[in-house]
Amino acid sequence: MTDTLHNVSVRTQANVYFDGKCVSHTLTLADGSRKSVGVILPGTLLFTTGAPEIMEGVAGSCEVKLAGEQSWKRYGAGESFSVPGDSSFEIRTTEPYHYICHFG
């Protein structure tokens, strides 16, 4: 599990989605790659993707249903799930879920 990211630039303005139920900050690494770190508060949200994403859990847990799937899968801290580009996923939490989103 990633606990520290080194040599990054942080966009100070937060990305706020779904009336504050998801808040993140965009990071740019020295190699130009982009990530975001954030928290999703309890609820059920639908996200769409442009680029492929890997969602890495840092704290808390969630359940995820990828586009086209029928069942929910549970993920906790130290676990990750992948989402294809140009797709979507539903995520539901009953506790704050802290994550790192790895793009591309």
XYZ file of N, CA and C in Angstrom:
312
model
N 0.853 -1.177 0.000
C 0.000 0.000 0.000
C 0.895 1.235 0.000
N 0.544 2.200 -0.820
C 1.274 3.461 -0.885
C 0.930 4.304 0.334
N 1.946 4.727 1.103
C 1.659 5.599 2.238
C 2.289 6.987 2.090
N 3.264 7.132 1.167
C 3.899 8.417 0.918
C 4.222 8.547 -0.565
N 3.940 9.709 -1.126
C 4.323 10.016 -2.501
C 5.368 11.127 -2.441
N 6.500 10.916 -3.073
C 7.605 11.877 -3.032
C 7.699 12.642 -4.350
N 8.317 13.838 -4.276
C 8.588 14.654 -5.461
C 7.332 14.929 -6.282
N 6.333 15.522 -5.642
C 5.080 15.826 -6.325
C 4.761 17.309 -6.238
N 3.979 17.764 -7.210
C 3.366 19.086 -7.151
C 1.895 18.845 -6.827
N 1.351 19.664 -5.947
C -0.039 19.499 -5.509
C -0.860 20.685 -5.979
N -1.959 20.394 -6.650
C -2.909 21.456 -7.004
C -3.663 21.806 -5.728
N -3.541 23.041 -5.278
C -4.086 23.406 -3.973
C -5.604 23.494 -3.947
N -6.220 23.780 -5.081
C -7.687 23.815 -5.139
C -8.210 22.387 -5.152
N -9.095 22.071 -4.245
C -9.664 20.724 -4.156
C -10.626 20.464 -5.306
N -10.709 19.203 -5.707
C -11.742 18.731 -6.630
C -12.903 18.272 -5.754
N -14.038 18.909 -5.861
C -15.186 18.582 -5.022
C -16.302 18.074 -5.910
N -16.744 16.856 -5.658
C -17.775 16.204 -6.467
C -18.963 15.812 -5.590
N -20.109 15.681 -6.223
C -21.315 15.158 -5.562
C -21.612 15.902 -4.264
N -21.672 17.233 -4.357
C -22.008 18.081 -3.202
C -21.112 17.806 -2.000
N -19.838 17.537 -2.248
C -18.879 17.342 -1.172
C -18.738 15.917 -0.676
N -19.436 14.976 -1.297
C -19.309 13.575 -0.863
C -18.002 12.944 -1.329
N -17.315 13.583 -2.276
C -15.988 13.152 -2.719
C -15.123 14.400 -2.880
N -13.995 14.413 -2.174
C -13.068 15.538 -2.249
C -11.672 14.972 -2.485
N -10.972 15.519 -3.473
C -9.624 15.043 -3.771
C -8.719 16.206 -4.162
N -7.433 15.915 -4.212
C -6.433 16.860 -4.706
C -5.634 16.171 -5.801
N -5.342 16.900 -6.868
C -4.565 16.381 -7.990
C -3.080 16.553 -7.707
N -2.321 15.489 -7.956
C -0.876 15.489 -7.794
C -0.232 15.245 -9.150
N 0.874 15.924 -9.413
C 1.673 15.651 -10.606
C 3.053 15.222 -10.130
N 3.487 14.047 -10.559
C 4.784 13.513 -10.173
C 5.879 14.065 -11.069
N 7.117 13.888 -10.656
C 8.268 14.415 -11.389
C 8.310 13.912 -12.823
N 7.811 12.685 -13.071
C 7.815 12.133 -14.431
C 6.635 12.612 -15.274
N 5.798 13.491 -14.701
C 4.641 14.022 -15.422
C 3.367 13.236 -15.242
N 3.438 12.076 -14.603
C 2.216 11.296 -14.382
C 1.349 11.992 -13.342
N 0.068 11.682 -13.382
C -0.917 12.357 -12.535
C -1.627 11.346 -11.653
N -1.912 11.758 -10.426
C -2.686 10.961 -9.475
C -3.611 11.909 -8.727
N -4.553 11.341 -8.016
C -5.315 12.155 -7.071
C -5.414 11.389 -5.763
N -5.454 12.134 -4.681
C -5.661 11.549 -3.358
C -6.907 12.198 -2.785
N -7.749 11.367 -2.159
C -8.986 11.941 -1.665
C -9.737 11.025 -0.740
N -10.954 11.450 -0.455
C -11.839 10.705 0.435
C -13.256 10.739 -0.146
N -13.936 9.602 -0.023
C -15.346 9.493 -0.398
C -16.120 9.262 0.890
N -17.098 10.110 1.146
C -17.914 9.993 2.347
C -19.079 9.025 2.106
N -19.706 8.539 3.180
C -20.758 7.527 3.024
C -21.833 7.925 2.013
N -22.167 6.966 1.165
C -23.176 7.153 0.127
C -22.877 6.253 -1.052
N -23.653 6.416 -2.113
C -23.450 5.680 -3.360
C -23.268 6.689 -4.478
N -22.164 6.577 -5.206
C -21.824 7.535 -6.256
C -21.512 6.808 -7.556
N -21.755 7.481 -8.682
C -21.441 6.943 -10.010
C -20.380 7.827 -10.643
N -19.219 7.234 -10.948
C -18.115 7.946 -11.586
C -17.957 7.467 -13.016
N -17.550 8.370 -13.898
C -17.178 7.996 -15.264
C -15.679 8.219 -15.414
N -15.064 7.460 -16.316
C -13.624 7.569 -16.523
C -13.332 7.978 -17.953
N -12.257 8.732 -18.136
C -11.725 9.027 -19.458
C -10.582 8.069 -19.715
N -9.563 8.179 -18.873
C -8.400 7.285 -18.941
C -8.624 6.108 -17.991
N -7.899 5.016 -18.188
C -7.970 3.915 -17.216
C -7.525 4.412 -15.837
N -8.078 3.819 -14.804
C -7.757 4.202 -13.434
C -7.516 2.964 -12.583
N -6.630 3.118 -11.617
C -6.482 2.126 -10.554
C -6.780 2.862 -9.258
N -7.785 2.389 -8.545
C -8.165 2.990 -7.268
C -7.551 2.152 -6.154
N -6.670 2.770 -5.378
C -5.978 2.098 -4.283
C -6.555 2.580 -2.961
N -7.073 1.667 -2.156
C -7.618 2.020 -0.854
C -6.527 2.287 0.158
N -6.637 3.402 0.879
C -5.673 3.776 1.903
C -6.259 3.534 3.294
N -7.535 3.832 3.471
C -8.227 3.606 4.743
C -9.711 3.452 4.469
N -10.389 2.731 5.342
C -11.811 2.494 5.164
C -12.055 1.374 4.173
N -13.302 1.243 3.758
C -13.671 0.207 2.791
C -14.792 0.719 1.901
N -15.000 0.005 0.803
C -16.049 0.370 -0.135
C -16.526 -0.882 -0.854
N -17.621 -0.749 -1.557
C -18.097 -1.763 -2.482
C -18.172 -1.108 -3.846
N -17.797 -1.862 -4.887
C -17.694 -1.314 -6.234
C -18.425 -2.226 -7.202
N -19.117 -1.597 -8.156
C -19.733 -2.328 -9.268
C -19.286 -1.638 -10.549
N -18.475 -2.345 -11.337
C -17.995 -1.813 -12.609
C -19.108 -1.839 -13.648
N -19.017 -0.987 -14.649
C -20.005 -0.950 -15.737
C -20.142 -2.347 -16.336
N -21.370 -2.780 -16.531
C -21.644 -4.070 -17.144
C -21.648 -5.239 -16.181
N -21.245 -5.025 -14.939
C -21.252 -6.103 -13.950
C -22.534 -6.048 -13.143
N -22.917 -7.196 -12.609
C -24.153 -7.286 -11.830
C -23.910 -7.250 -10.328
N -22.730 -7.693 -9.899
C -22.492 -7.817 -8.465
C -21.503 -6.771 -7.953
N -21.639 -6.484 -6.682
C -20.754 -5.566 -5.984
C -19.582 -6.364 -5.425
N -18.385 -5.748 -5.405
C -17.196 -6.363 -4.811
C -16.657 -5.425 -3.745
N -16.240 -5.997 -2.626
C -15.761 -5.213 -1.490
C -14.240 -5.052 -1.557
N -13.770 -3.834 -1.215
C -12.344 -3.520 -1.174
C -12.050 -2.737 0.101
N -10.923 -3.039 0.715
C -10.512 -2.339 1.925
C -9.151 -1.699 1.755
N -8.613 -1.205 2.842
C -7.286 -0.580 2.838
C -6.256 -1.589 2.351
N -5.367 -1.132 1.479
C -4.338 -2.004 0.934
C -4.770 -2.787 -0.294
N -6.017 -2.660 -0.680
C -6.534 -3.345 -1.873
C -6.823 -2.317 -2.958
N -6.839 -2.770 -4.203
C -7.119 -1.856 -5.305
C -8.009 -2.527 -6.335
N -8.624 -1.687 -7.161
C -9.418 -2.189 -8.278
C -9.134 -1.324 -9.496
N -9.281 -1.921 -10.663
C -8.995 -1.237 -11.926
C -10.282 -0.933 -12.665
N -10.305 0.229 -13.312
C -11.458 0.653 -14.105
C -10.949 0.995 -15.501
N -11.538 0.418 -16.543
C -11.101 0.751 -17.905
C -11.382 2.215 -18.243
N -10.670 2.725 -19.245
C -10.943 4.063 -19.748
C -12.289 4.105 -20.452
N -12.871 5.289 -20.532
C -14.176 5.482 -21.176
C -15.208 4.502 -20.644
N -15.297 4.420 -19.323
C -16.199 3.489 -18.667
C -16.817 4.184 -17.457
N -17.341 3.401 -16.536
C -17.911 3.961 -15.314
C -17.886 2.906 -14.219
N -18.092 3.386 -12.994
C -18.237 2.472 -11.866
C -19.077 3.143 -10.791
N -19.816 2.313 -10.061
C -20.545 2.778 -8.895
C -19.718 2.400 -7.680
N -19.691 3.273 -6.706
C -18.987 2.994 -5.461
C -19.898 3.376 -4.312
N -19.954 2.501 -3.311
C -20.764 2.819 -2.131
C -19.933 2.559 -0.877
N -20.122 3.438 0.088
C -19.383 3.364 1.334
C -20.327 3.611 2.503
N -19.991 3.024 3.631
C -20.721 3.300 4.871
C -19.816 3.999 5.876
N -18.576 4.259 5.445
C -17.588 4.951 6.261
C -16.707 5.751 5.296
N -15.953 6.734 5.773
C -15.044 7.433 4.862
C -14.055 6.451 4.225
N -13.914 6.558 2.909
C -13.000 5.707 2.145
C -11.915 6.604 1.567
N -10.685 6.439 2.047
C -9.552 7.235 1.591
C -8.845 6.471 0.481
N -8.462 7.188 -0.568
C -7.914 6.500 -1.751
C -6.828 7.310 -2.439
N -6.083 6.592 -3.291
C -5.205 7.200 -4.281
C -5.693 6.692 -5.622
N -5.938 7.596 -6.536
C -6.346 7.216 -7.896
C -5.142 7.378 -8.807
N -4.711 6.270 -9.405
C -3.598 6.262 -10.339
C -4.190 6.316 -11.752
N -3.888 7.348 -12.515
C -4.444 7.509 -13.860
C -3.525 6.897 -14.911
N -4.153 6.405 -15.997
C -3.406 5.923 -17.155
C -2.930 4.560 -16.939
